[in-house]
């Protein structure tokens, strides 16, 4: 691989390295990811040394799962694929003057939405929606009313249990979007790798869906991976209740590494915690937003730190000649194996036949808070265009010196094989 220089991040797209795009969750802020990818695949970012990115590995959580699946069905993904995704965000997902709402959710309790120009042009569709909503609320009131009467809990508890915020949201637009824009047969035939992250809502564990599973199980995987708890209901995926993967793994670095990536382009949709301004007066929404961003930052920084330590350890073992001994299959003393195996995760992985590789991790994130917590569900056309433009600009201005990239150290001459007895 090419040696890293100050002007050219190591390694570049032409070095034979396998590039992965890692997409986090964040609702409407997923448009920011599209903007970053447009710059990368156009060769407009210093992260690829001005060359168009060629990526065959995609991982995603929540809205990032949808973006990742769309790109993975087009592997080898190029500029045409990301431009098609951008067009979908602007014309199908965004709430425009021509549409009747956005392409992700619809509020069942907002009759004023039907006065929008796009809705007025679809009277028969709107009549059908109103009929479905009426039937939904009838079933809801009957079931909740029965629970209120028969429950043995206190009156206060029973009243609280009758309220479900998710009942206000219809995910029919998202179901239609996934069914009409993802070709699962095409995905199955694509040569690249895909990992979609969801949360097992029953057991509280991470559930990773590889490309083959996503292609075989279809839309329920994407709907489950994007089911924001409390807003969208969990989805049954082959007998497992799945919810938003961002609860447990919002930025899936590990799956991309396991799929063989050498260079990871990790796109966040939230700024650094220090860049989130405090509101003039404390409020619950901003408090939870800051808490959420803090927890995610701690998780991701831990993963990034592990990758950095692996790079350092591999460089040290290479200098000592230990990697030459192991990779060359030469015999060495069992005592030395027992000594190094628990001390070195690199040696332990080599012994298991799954060696680590030097990793380069480029990080892209908003340089400022993108309209705060309330923008999470803001799919207005203006908001989507602003987010995409910000993503593109940040990728064009990418600088590893300020973006906390992880780059392998420049290769060092090994000291020769270690003598063991």
mmCIF file of C-alpha atoms in Angstrom:
data_model
loop_
_atom_site.group_PDB
_atom_site.id
_atom_site.type_symbol
_atom_site.label_atom_id
_atom_site.label_comp_id
_atom_site.label_asym_id
_atom_site.label_seq_id
_atom_site.Cartn_x
_atom_site.Cartn_y
_atom_site.Cartn_z
ATOM 1 C CA UNK A 1 0.000 0.000 0.000
ATOM 2 C CA UNK A 2 1.042 3.601 -0.532
ATOM 3 C CA UNK A 3 2.878 5.436 2.167
ATOM 4 C CA UNK A 4 0.913 8.164 3.854
ATOM 5 C CA UNK A 5 2.054 11.711 3.199
ATOM 6 C CA UNK A 6 0.866 15.025 4.561
ATOM 7 C CA UNK A 7 -0.846 15.847 1.283
ATOM 8 C CA UNK A 8 -2.291 12.446 0.524
ATOM 9 C CA UNK A 9 -4.168 10.468 3.188
ATOM 10 C CA UNK A 10 -3.099 6.815 3.368
ATOM 11 C CA UNK A 11 -4.092 4.827 1.368
ATOM 12 C CA UNK A 12 -5.719 6.319 -1.750
ATOM 13 C CA UNK A 13 -8.548 4.707 -3.788
ATOM 14 C CA UNK A 14 -6.131 3.478 -6.413
ATOM 15 C CA UNK A 15 -3.940 1.540 -3.976
ATOM 16 C CA UNK A 16 -6.034 -1.622 -4.064
ATOM 17 C CA UNK A 17 -7.503 -0.974 -0.616
ATOM 18 C CA UNK A 18 -11.101 -1.974 0.094
ATOM 19 C CA UNK A 19 -13.196 1.067 0.975
ATOM 20 C CA UNK A 20 -16.294 1.011 3.159
ATOM 21 C CA UNK A 21 -18.925 3.655 3.820
ATOM 22 C CA UNK A 22 -20.338 3.602 7.353
ATOM 23 C CA UNK A 23 -23.636 5.459 7.810
ATOM 24 C CA UNK A 24 -25.123 6.390 11.164
ATOM 25 C CA UNK A 25 -28.734 7.020 12.145
ATOM 26 C CA UNK A 26 -30.438 10.350 12.579
ATOM 27 C CA UNK A 27 -33.807 10.623 10.873
ATOM 28 C CA UNK A 28 -34.051 13.418 8.327
ATOM 29 C CA UNK A 29 -30.389 14.195 8.923
ATOM 30 C CA UNK A 30 -29.635 11.205 6.722
ATOM 31 C CA UNK A 31 -29.677 13.755 3.889
ATOM 32 C CA UNK A 32 -26.332 14.978 5.240
ATOM 33 C CA UNK A 33 -24.877 11.519 4.520
ATOM 34 C CA UNK A 34 -26.007 11.783 0.915
ATOM 35 C CA UNK A 35 -24.215 15.116 0.522
ATOM 36 C CA UNK A 36 -20.969 13.661 1.893
ATOM 37 C CA UNK A 37 -21.217 10.653 -0.434
ATOM 38 C CA UNK A 38 -21.833 12.919 -3.434
ATOM 39 C CA UNK A 39 -18.502 14.643 -2.773
ATOM 40 C CA UNK A 40 -16.667 11.348 -2.185
ATOM 41 C CA UNK A 41 -17.987 9.584 -5.277
ATOM 42 C CA UNK A 42 -17.361 12.676 -7.414
ATOM 43 C CA UNK A 43 -13.727 12.821 -6.327
ATOM 44 C CA UNK A 44 -14.234 16.241 -4.754
ATOM 45 C CA UNK A 45 -12.863 15.357 -1.298
ATOM 46 C CA UNK A 46 -9.220 15.355 -0.135
ATOM 47 C CA UNK A 47 -10.032 12.110 1.693
ATOM 48 C CA UNK A 48 -9.747 10.274 -1.631
ATOM 49 C CA UNK A 49 -6.912 12.459 -2.922
ATOM 50 C CA UNK A 50 -9.290 13.992 -5.462
ATOM 51 C CA UNK A 51 -10.130 10.626 -7.031
ATOM 52 C CA UNK A 52 -13.694 9.266 -7.271
ATOM 53 C CA UNK A 53 -14.336 6.820 -4.463
ATOM 54 C CA UNK A 54 -15.042 3.198 -5.313
ATOM 55 C CA UNK A 55 -16.700 1.457 -2.369
ATOM 56 C CA UNK A 56 -17.968 -2.099 -2.177
ATOM 57 C CA UNK A 57 -18.790 -2.281 1.529
ATOM 58 C CA UNK A 58 -21.707 -0.462 3.158
ATOM 59 C CA UNK A 59 -22.994 -0.587 6.723
ATOM 60 C CA UNK A 60 -25.849 1.428 8.144
ATOM 61 C CA UNK A 61 -28.076 2.057 11.116
ATOM 62 C CA UNK A 62 -31.590 3.539 11.059
ATOM 63 C CA UNK A 63 -31.827 6.011 8.155
ATOM 64 C CA UNK A 64 -28.244 5.038 7.355
ATOM 65 C CA UNK A 65 -29.489 1.482 6.805
ATOM 66 C CA UNK A 66 -31.776 2.683 4.012
ATOM 67 C CA UNK A 67 -29.018 4.780 2.421
ATOM 68 C CA UNK A 68 -26.573 1.863 2.711
ATOM 69 C CA UNK A 69 -29.001 -0.647 1.184
ATOM 70 C CA UNK A 70 -29.738 1.667 -1.743
ATOM 71 C CA UNK A 71 -26.031 2.091 -2.460
ATOM 72 C CA UNK A 72 -25.219 -1.597 -1.943
ATOM 73 C CA UNK A 73 -27.690 -2.674 -4.626
ATOM 74 C CA UNK A 74 -25.604 -0.663 -7.099
ATOM 75 C CA UNK A 75 -22.141 -2.026 -6.203
ATOM 76 C CA UNK A 76 -19.733 -1.219 -7.687
ATOM 77 C CA UNK A 77 -21.272 2.010 -6.473
ATOM 78 C CA UNK A 78 -20.365 5.179 -8.304
ATOM 79 C CA UNK A 79 -21.493 8.726 -8.843
ATOM 80 C CA UNK A 80 -24.634 7.669 -10.722
ATOM 81 C CA UNK A 81 -25.855 5.648 -7.737
ATOM 82 C CA UNK A 82 -25.425 8.433 -5.188
ATOM 83 C CA UNK A 83 -26.955 10.978 -7.575
ATOM 84 C CA UNK A 84 -29.987 8.704 -7.895
ATOM 85 C CA UNK A 85 -30.188 8.517 -4.095
ATOM 86 C CA UNK A 86 -29.939 12.308 -3.860
ATOM 87 C CA UNK A 87 -32.791 12.656 -6.355
ATOM 88 C CA UNK A 88 -34.906 10.315 -4.227
ATOM 89 C CA UNK A 89 -34.282 12.424 -1.147
ATOM 90 C CA UNK A 90 -35.187 15.643 -2.941
ATOM 91 C CA UNK A 91 -38.169 14.409 -4.929
ATOM 92 C CA UNK A 92 -39.611 11.464 -3.006
ATOM 93 C CA UNK A 93 -38.540 11.671 0.638
ATOM 94 C CA UNK A 94 -38.733 15.449 1.075
ATOM 95 C CA UNK A 95 -42.049 17.199 1.622
ATOM 96 C CA UNK A 96 -42.365 19.334 -1.510
ATOM 97 C CA UNK A 97 -45.094 21.504 -3.006
ATOM 98 C CA UNK A 98 -45.862 18.647 -5.414
ATOM 99 C CA UNK A 99 -46.107 15.894 -2.794
ATOM 100 C CA UNK A 100 -48.705 15.212 -0.149
ATOM 101 C CA UNK A 101 -46.449 15.042 2.909
ATOM 102 C CA UNK A 102 -43.018 13.443 3.148
ATOM 103 C CA UNK A 103 -41.919 9.976 2.100
ATOM 104 C CA UNK A 104 -41.294 8.606 5.593
ATOM 105 C CA UNK A 105 -44.276 9.177 7.878
ATOM 106 C CA UNK A 106 -47.702 10.773 8.049
ATOM 107 C CA UNK A 107 -49.436 12.206 11.103
ATOM 108 C CA UNK A 108 -52.855 10.637 11.615
ATOM 109 C CA UNK A 109 -54.029 13.531 13.769
ATOM 110 C CA UNK A 110 -53.242 16.439 11.438
ATOM 111 C CA UNK A 111 -56.181 17.201 9.126
ATOM 112 C CA UNK A 112 -54.548 20.474 8.034
ATOM 113 C CA UNK A 113 -51.993 18.525 6.012
ATOM 114 C CA UNK A 114 -54.717 17.740 3.486
ATOM 115 C CA UNK A 115 -54.961 21.439 2.611
ATOM 116 C CA UNK A 116 -51.471 21.400 1.068
ATOM 117 C CA UNK A 117 -51.443 21.840 -2.737
ATOM 118 C CA UNK A 118 -50.014 18.392 -3.346
ATOM 119 C CA UNK A 119 -52.796 16.776 -1.319
ATOM 120 C CA UNK A 120 -55.569 18.751 -2.980
ATOM 121 C CA UNK A 121 -54.527 17.242 -6.304
ATOM 122 C CA UNK A 122 -55.158 13.704 -4.967
ATOM 123 C CA UNK A 123 -58.720 13.707 -3.618
ATOM 124 C CA UNK A 124 -59.368 9.983 -4.037
ATOM 125 C CA UNK A 125 -56.113 8.982 -2.330
ATOM 126 C CA UNK A 126 -56.849 11.361 0.539
ATOM 127 C CA UNK A 127 -60.359 9.945 0.942
ATOM 128 C CA UNK A 128 -58.913 6.450 1.184
ATOM 129 C CA UNK A 129 -56.363 7.583 3.804
ATOM 130 C CA UNK A 130 -59.076 9.224 5.887
ATOM 131 C CA UNK A 131 -61.075 6.009 5.748
ATOM 132 C CA UNK A 132 -58.073 3.950 6.918
ATOM 133 C CA UNK A 133 -57.353 6.437 9.705
ATOM 134 C CA UNK A 134 -60.955 6.335 10.883
ATOM 135 C CA UNK A 135 -60.855 2.547 11.070
ATOM 136 C CA UNK A 136 -57.476 2.690 12.882
ATOM 137 C CA UNK A 137 -58.738 5.093 15.550
ATOM 138 C CA UNK A 138 -61.868 3.011 16.069
ATOM 139 C CA UNK A 139 -59.761 -0.098 16.740
ATOM 140 C CA UNK A 140 -57.365 1.893 18.902
ATOM 141 C CA UNK A 141 -60.095 3.341 21.110
ATOM 142 C CA UNK A 142 -61.780 -0.029 21.557
ATOM 143 C CA UNK A 143 -58.561 -1.818 22.552
ATOM 144 C CA UNK A 144 -57.328 0.974 24.829
ATOM 145 C CA UNK A 145 -60.749 1.450 26.369
ATOM 146 C CA UNK A 146 -60.990 -2.248 27.183
ATOM 147 C CA UNK A 147 -57.522 -2.162 28.766
ATOM 148 C CA UNK A 148 -58.475 0.887 30.826
ATOM 149 C CA UNK A 149 -61.545 -0.870 32.224
ATOM 150 C CA UNK A 150 -60.045 -4.299 32.871
ATOM 151 C CA UNK A 151 -56.614 -3.303 34.186
ATOM 152 C CA UNK A 152 -55.905 -3.786 37.894
ATOM 153 C CA UNK A 153 -53.410 -0.918 38.011
ATOM 154 C CA UNK A 154 -54.066 2.442 39.659
ATOM 155 C CA UNK A 155 -56.152 4.978 37.746
ATOM 156 C CA UNK A 156 -53.098 7.164 37.106
ATOM 157 C CA UNK A 157 -51.162 4.200 35.660
ATOM 158 C CA UNK A 158 -54.116 3.120 33.537
ATOM 159 C CA UNK A 159 -54.517 6.624 32.109
ATOM 160 C CA UNK A 160 -50.821 6.807 31.273
ATOM 161 C CA UNK A 161 -50.940 3.400 29.595
ATOM 162 C CA UNK A 162 -53.725 4.511 27.272
ATOM 163 C CA UNK A 163 -51.423 7.009 25.553
ATOM 164 C CA UNK A 164 -49.111 5.816 22.770
ATOM 165 C CA UNK A 165 -47.297 8.490 20.759
ATOM 166 C CA UNK A 166 -46.590 5.989 17.994
ATOM 167 C CA UNK A 167 -50.323 5.823 17.253
ATOM 168 C CA UNK A 168 -50.111 9.317 15.800
ATOM 169 C CA UNK A 169 -47.607 8.223 13.162
ATOM 170 C CA UNK A 170 -48.390 6.186 10.072
ATOM 171 C CA UNK A 171 -45.340 4.572 8.460
ATOM 172 C CA UNK A 172 -47.190 3.697 5.262
ATOM 173 C CA UNK A 173 -45.080 6.226 3.281
ATOM 174 C CA UNK A 174 -41.866 4.551 4.465
ATOM 175 C CA UNK A 175 -43.220 1.096 3.613
ATOM 176 C CA UNK A 176 -44.024 2.292 0.096
ATOM 177 C CA UNK A 177 -40.627 3.980 -0.242
ATOM 178 C CA UNK A 178 -38.681 0.839 0.696
ATOM 179 C CA UNK A 179 -40.807 -1.436 -1.484
ATOM 180 C CA UNK A 180 -40.576 0.814 -4.541
ATOM 181 C CA UNK A 181 -36.921 1.943 -4.392
ATOM 182 C CA UNK A 182 -35.032 -1.130 -3.157
ATOM 183 C CA UNK A 183 -34.601 -4.035 -5.560
ATOM 184 C CA UNK A 184 -33.793 -7.005 -3.325
ATOM 185 C CA UNK A 185 -33.089 -9.359 -6.230
ATOM 186 C CA UNK A 186 -30.610 -6.836 -7.579
ATOM 187 C CA UNK A 187 -29.095 -6.485 -4.115
ATOM 188 C CA UNK A 188 -28.609 -10.246 -3.844
ATOM 189 C CA UNK A 189 -26.725 -10.287 -7.144
ATOM 190 C CA UNK A 190 -24.530 -7.277 -6.339
ATOM 191 C CA UNK A 191 -20.905 -8.220 -5.574
ATOM 192 C CA UNK A 192 -20.387 -5.977 -2.558
ATOM 193 C CA UNK A 193 -21.108 -6.336 1.158
ATOM 194 C CA UNK A 194 -23.924 -4.838 3.234
ATOM 195 C CA UNK A 195 -24.701 -4.912 6.940
ATOM 196 C CA UNK A 196 -27.917 -3.446 8.344
ATOM 197 C CA UNK A 197 -28.063 -2.901 12.106
ATOM 198 C CA UNK A 198 -31.260 -3.375 14.106
ATOM 199 C CA UNK A 199 -32.084 -3.846 17.788
ATOM 200 C CA UNK A 200 -33.755 -6.993 19.063
ATOM 201 C CA UNK A 201 -36.596 -5.288 20.930
ATOM 202 C CA UNK A 202 -37.368 -8.395 23.004
ATOM 203 C CA UNK A 203 -33.879 -9.227 24.253
ATOM 204 C CA UNK A 204 -32.234 -5.812 24.039
ATOM 205 C CA UNK A 205 -29.361 -6.993 21.848
ATOM 206 C CA UNK A 206 -27.811 -5.933 18.563
ATOM 207 C CA UNK A 207 -28.999 -7.805 15.482
ATOM 208 C CA UNK A 208 -26.844 -7.607 12.362
ATOM 209 C CA UNK A 209 -28.384 -8.474 8.989
ATOM 210 C CA UNK A 210 -25.942 -9.286 6.194
ATOM 211 C CA UNK A 211 -26.649 -8.724 2.526
ATOM 212 C CA UNK A 212 -28.029 -12.208 1.941
ATOM 213 C CA UNK A 213 -30.486 -11.899 4.841
ATOM 214 C CA UNK A 214 -31.603 -8.435 3.786
ATOM 215 C CA UNK A 215 -32.191 -9.658 0.235
ATOM 216 C CA UNK A 216 -34.078 -12.746 1.428
ATOM 217 C CA UNK A 217 -36.218 -11.124 4.150
ATOM 218 C CA UNK A 218 -36.835 -7.909 2.235
ATOM 219 C CA UNK A 219 -38.623 -4.776 3.423
ATOM 220 C CA UNK A 220 -39.275 -5.833 7.061
ATOM 221 C CA UNK A 221 -35.523 -5.660 7.799
ATOM 222 C CA UNK A 222 -35.294 -2.027 6.700
ATOM 223 C CA UNK A 223 -38.557 -1.083 8.388
ATOM 224 C CA UNK A 224 -37.374 -2.690 11.632
ATOM 225 C CA UNK A 225 -33.927 -1.092 11.477
ATOM 226 C CA UNK A 226 -35.550 2.355 11.103
ATOM 227 C CA UNK A 227 -38.325 1.901 13.708
ATOM 228 C CA UNK A 228 -37.578 4.739 16.140
ATOM 229 C CA UNK A 229 -38.867 3.587 19.554
ATOM 230 C CA UNK A 230 -41.815 5.585 20.789
ATOM 231 C CA UNK A 231 -42.491 7.020 17.342
ATOM 232 C CA UNK A 232 -42.574 4.057 14.965
ATOM 233 C CA UNK A 233 -43.738 0.639 16.203
ATOM 234 C CA UNK A 234 -41.268 -2.299 16.254
ATOM 235 C CA UNK A 235 -41.460 -4.607 13.236
ATOM 236 C CA UNK A 236 -41.699 -8.381 13.126
ATOM 237 C CA UNK A 237 -38.749 -9.686 11.130
ATOM 238 C CA UNK A 238 -38.951 -13.464 10.746
ATOM 239 C CA UNK A 239 -40.413 -13.820 14.244
ATOM 240 C CA UNK A 240 -38.150 -11.241 15.909
ATOM 241 C CA UNK A 241 -39.389 -7.811 16.989
ATOM 242 C CA UNK A 242 -36.863 -5.300 15.634
ATOM 243 C CA UNK A 243 -36.420 -1.614 16.393
ATOM 244 C CA UNK A 244 -33.989 1.133 15.467
ATOM 245 C CA UNK A 245 -30.405 -0.136 15.459
ATOM 246 C CA UNK A 246 -29.162 3.225 16.717
ATOM 247 C CA UNK A 247 -30.163 2.236 20.243
ATOM 248 C CA UNK A 248 -27.173 -0.100 20.514
ATOM 249 C CA UNK A 249 -24.880 0.564 17.526
ATOM 250 C CA UNK A 250 -25.436 3.883 15.831
ATOM 251 C CA UNK A 251 -22.195 3.853 13.856
ATOM 252 C CA UNK A 252 -21.411 0.297 12.710
ATOM 253 C CA UNK A 253 -17.618 0.322 12.355
ATOM 254 C CA UNK A 254 -17.071 -3.289 13.443
ATOM 255 C CA UNK A 255 -19.235 -4.887 10.735
ATOM 256 C CA UNK A 256 -17.394 -2.917 8.031
ATOM 257 C CA UNK A 257 -14.038 -4.117 9.362
ATOM 258 C CA UNK A 258 -15.322 -7.693 9.535
ATOM 259 C CA UNK A 259 -16.409 -7.401 5.897
ATOM 260 C CA UNK A 260 -12.791 -6.717 4.946
ATOM 261 C CA UNK A 261 -12.541 -2.925 4.795
ATOM 262 C CA UNK A 262 -9.104 -1.316 4.862
ATOM 263 C CA UNK A 263 -10.360 2.266 4.613
ATOM 264 C CA UNK A 264 -13.549 3.365 6.355
ATOM 265 C CA UNK A 265 -15.441 6.535 5.522
ATOM 266 C CA UNK A 266 -17.535 7.103 8.639
ATOM 267 C CA UNK A 267 -20.330 9.641 8.289
ATOM 268 C CA UNK A 268 -22.030 11.022 11.388
ATOM 269 C CA UNK A 269 -25.067 13.283 11.370
ATOM 270 C CA UNK A 270 -24.531 14.787 14.807
ATOM 271 C CA UNK A 271 -21.816 17.315 15.642
ATOM 272 C CA UNK A 272 -19.319 16.965 18.451
ATOM 273 C CA UNK A 273 -21.013 17.344 21.808
ATOM 274 C CA UNK A 274 -18.989 20.495 22.483
ATOM 275 C CA UNK A 275 -20.497 22.064 19.344
ATOM 276 C CA UNK A 276 -24.102 21.566 20.520
ATOM 277 C CA UNK A 277 -25.188 24.894 22.012
ATOM 278 C CA UNK A 278 -27.025 25.085 25.287
ATOM 279 C CA UNK A 279 -30.564 26.520 24.958
ATOM 280 C CA UNK A 280 -31.296 29.886 26.633
ATOM 281 C CA UNK A 281 -33.576 28.030 29.034
ATOM 282 C CA UNK A 282 -33.257 24.330 29.933
ATOM 283 C CA UNK A 283 -35.835 22.087 28.276
ATOM 284 C CA UNK A 284 -36.431 18.351 28.130
ATOM 285 C CA UNK A 285 -35.983 17.972 24.360
ATOM 286 C CA UNK A 286 -32.526 19.545 24.317
ATOM 287 C CA UNK A 287 -31.510 17.693 27.454
ATOM 288 C CA UNK A 288 -32.304 14.313 25.890
ATOM 289 C CA UNK A 289 -30.655 15.345 22.614
ATOM 290 C CA UNK A 290 -27.418 16.221 24.408
ATOM 291 C CA UNK A 291 -27.588 13.002 26.439
ATOM 292 C CA UNK A 292 -28.114 10.958 23.267
ATOM 293 C CA UNK A 293 -25.196 12.653 21.494
ATOM 294 C CA UNK A 294 -22.949 12.129 24.518
ATOM 295 C CA UNK A 295 -23.689 8.405 24.712
ATOM 296 C CA UNK A 296 -23.125 7.942 20.974
ATOM 297 C CA UNK A 297 -19.861 9.877 21.083
ATOM 298 C CA UNK A 298 -18.542 7.712 23.908
ATOM 299 C CA UNK A 299 -19.406 4.517 22.024
ATOM 300 C CA UNK A 300 -17.874 5.634 18.733
ATOM 301 C CA UNK A 301 -14.751 7.107 20.328
ATOM 302 C CA UNK A 302 -14.159 3.770 22.043
ATOM 303 C CA UNK A 303 -14.382 1.935 18.688
ATOM 304 C CA UNK A 304 -12.100 4.478 17.025
ATOM 305 C CA UNK A 305 -9.610 4.150 19.892
ATOM 306 C CA UNK A 306 -9.523 0.366 19.480
ATOM 307 C CA UNK A 307 -8.719 0.762 15.778
ATOM 308 C CA UNK A 308 -5.898 3.195 16.571
ATOM 309 C CA UNK A 309 -4.380 0.823 19.118
ATOM 310 C CA UNK A 310 -4.563 -2.077 16.657
ATOM 311 C CA UNK A 311 -2.651 -0.014 14.084
ATOM 312 C CA UNK A 312 0.028 0.848 16.655
ATOM 313 C CA UNK A 313 0.316 -2.748 17.805
ATOM 314 C CA UNK A 314 0.651 -4.069 14.254
ATOM 315 C CA UNK A 315 3.397 -1.539 13.532
ATOM 316 C CA UNK A 316 5.277 -2.567 16.687
ATOM 317 C CA UNK A 317 4.988 -6.295 15.931
ATOM 318 C CA UNK A 318 6.130 -5.695 12.354
ATOM 319 C CA UNK A 319 9.233 -3.890 13.569
ATOM 320 C CA UNK A 320 9.985 -6.762 15.936
ATOM 321 C CA UNK A 321 9.510 -9.283 13.145
ATOM 322 C CA UNK A 322 6.761 -11.170 14.983
ATOM 323 C CA UNK A 323 4.263 -10.744 12.142
ATOM 324 C CA UNK A 324 6.746 -12.249 9.679
ATOM 325 C CA UNK A 325 7.043 -15.310 11.902
ATOM 326 C CA UNK A 326 3.279 -15.733 12.237
ATOM 327 C CA UNK A 327 2.242 -14.874 8.698
ATOM 328 C CA UNK A 328 5.018 -17.026 7.271
ATOM 329 C CA UNK A 329 3.716 -20.044 9.146
ATOM 330 C CA UNK A 330 7.036 -20.645 10.839
ATOM 331 C CA UNK A 331 7.012 -22.640 14.040
ATOM 332 C CA UNK A 332 7.789 -20.970 17.297
ATOM 333 C CA UNK A 333 7.810 -22.037 20.887
ATOM 334 C CA UNK A 334 4.462 -22.840 22.526
ATOM 335 C CA UNK A 335 5.570 -20.810 25.531
ATOM 336 C CA UNK A 336 5.949 -17.713 23.363
ATOM 337 C CA UNK A 337 2.507 -18.316 21.847
ATOM 338 C CA UNK A 338 0.942 -18.544 25.284
ATOM 339 C CA UNK A 339 2.752 -15.369 26.334
ATOM 340 C CA UNK A 340 1.771 -13.192 23.384
ATOM 341 C CA UNK A 341 -1.752 -14.454 22.712
ATOM 342 C CA UNK A 342 -3.420 -12.821 25.764
ATOM 343 C CA UNK A 343 -1.258 -9.708 25.481
ATOM 344 C CA UNK A 344 -1.861 -9.004 21.810
ATOM 345 C CA UNK A 345 -5.255 -8.945 20.102
ATOM 346 C CA UNK A 346 -3.370 -8.875 16.790
ATOM 347 C CA UNK A 347 -1.590 -12.144 17.590
ATOM 348 C CA UNK A 348 -4.806 -13.686 18.900
ATOM 349 C CA UNK A 349 -6.621 -12.900 15.653
ATOM 350 C CA UNK A 350 -3.748 -14.221 13.562
ATOM 351 C CA UNK A 351 -3.835 -17.463 15.518
ATOM 352 C CA UNK A 352 -7.545 -17.789 14.737
ATOM 353 C CA UNK A 353 -6.935 -17.231 11.033
ATOM 354 C CA UNK A 354 -8.707 -13.847 10.971
ATOM 355 C CA UNK A 355 -5.861 -11.337 10.912
ATOM 356 C CA UNK A 356 -6.332 -7.643 11.457
ATOM 357 C CA UNK A 357 -5.320 -5.212 8.732
ATOM 358 C CA UNK A 358 -3.933 -1.699 9.115
ATOM 359 C CA UNK A 359 -6.965 0.584 9.085
ATOM 360 C CA UNK A 360 -7.559 4.104 7.838
ATOM 361 C CA UNK A 361 -10.680 5.801 9.193
ATOM 362 C CA UNK A 362 -11.896 9.087 7.773
ATOM 363 C CA UNK A 363 -14.519 10.861 9.857
ATOM 364 C CA UNK A 364 -17.093 13.274 8.444
ATOM 365 C CA UNK A 365 -19.470 15.154 10.685
ATOM 366 C CA UNK A 366 -21.338 18.480 10.747
ATOM 367 C CA UNK A 367 -19.176 21.384 11.816
ATOM 368 C CA UNK A 368 -22.160 22.900 13.613
ATOM 369 C CA UNK A 369 -25.411 21.688 15.099
ATOM 370 C CA UNK A 370 -27.827 21.010 12.237
ATOM 371 C CA UNK A 371 -30.918 22.773 13.586
ATOM 372 C CA UNK A 372 -30.953 20.810 16.845
ATOM 373 C CA UNK A 373 -33.103 17.948 18.031
ATOM 374 C CA UNK A 374 -36.268 19.211 16.347
ATOM 375 C CA UNK A 375 -34.743 18.647 12.884
ATOM 376 C CA UNK A 376 -34.812 14.878 13.445
ATOM 377 C CA UNK A 377 -38.233 14.604 11.774
ATOM 378 C CA UNK A 378 -38.028 17.711 9.581
ATOM 379 C CA UNK A 379 -38.327 16.383 6.039
ATOM 380 C CA UNK A 380 -39.191 19.723 4.451
ATOM 381 C CA UNK A 381 -37.586 20.317 1.061
ATOM 382 C CA UNK A 382 -35.627 23.307 2.368
ATOM 383 C CA UNK A 383 -34.210 21.307 5.294
ATOM 384 C CA UNK A 384 -33.203 18.376 3.063
ATOM 385 C CA UNK A 385 -31.440 20.649 0.576
ATOM 386 C CA UNK A 386 -29.605 22.446 3.394
ATOM 387 C CA UNK A 387 -28.441 19.163 4.927
ATOM 388 C CA UNK A 388 -27.189 17.775 1.619
ATOM 389 C CA UNK A 389 -25.318 20.983 0.845
ATOM 390 C CA UNK A 390 -23.712 20.929 4.305
ATOM 391 C CA UNK A 391 -22.595 17.322 3.838
ATOM 392 C CA UNK A 392 -21.051 18.073 0.462
ATOM 393 C CA UNK A 393 -19.245 21.167 1.773
ATOM 394 C CA UNK A 394 -17.879 19.348 4.826
ATOM 395 C CA UNK A 395 -16.536 16.482 2.680
ATOM 396 C CA UNK A 396 -14.880 18.936 0.280
ATOM 397 C CA UNK A 397 -13.241 20.695 3.238
ATOM 398 C CA UNK A 398 -12.227 17.406 4.906
ATOM 399 C CA UNK A 399 -8.921 17.711 6.756
ATOM 400 C CA UNK A 400 -7.556 14.753 8.701
ATOM 401 C CA UNK A 401 -5.615 17.073 10.979
ATOM 402 C CA UNK A 402 -8.853 18.429 12.426
ATOM 403 C CA UNK A 403 -11.258 15.542 11.729
ATOM 404 C CA UNK A 404 -9.559 13.072 14.120
ATOM 405 C CA UNK A 405 -8.897 10.547 11.360
ATOM 406 C CA UNK A 406 -7.139 7.295 12.154
ATOM 407 C CA UNK A 407 -4.265 6.688 9.742
ATOM 408 C CA UNK A 408 -1.775 3.815 9.945
ATOM 409 C CA UNK A 409 1.776 4.881 10.714
ATOM 410 C CA UNK A 410 4.173 5.017 7.799
ATOM 411 C CA UNK A 411 5.734 1.592 7.168
ATOM 412 C CA UNK A 412 8.908 0.917 9.129
ATOM 413 C CA UNK A 413 11.691 -1.463 8.241
ATOM 414 C CA UNK A 414 11.379 -4.626 10.329
ATOM 415 C CA UNK A 415 14.196 -5.487 12.675
ATOM 416 C CA UNK A 416 14.252 -9.086 11.473
ATOM 417 C CA UNK A 417 12.618 -12.244 12.802
ATOM 418 C CA UNK A 418 12.361 -12.637 16.527
ATOM 419 C CA UNK A 419 14.494 -15.453 17.857
ATOM 420 C CA UNK A 420 12.378 -17.688 20.054
ATOM 421 C CA UNK A 421 13.204 -20.945 21.702
#
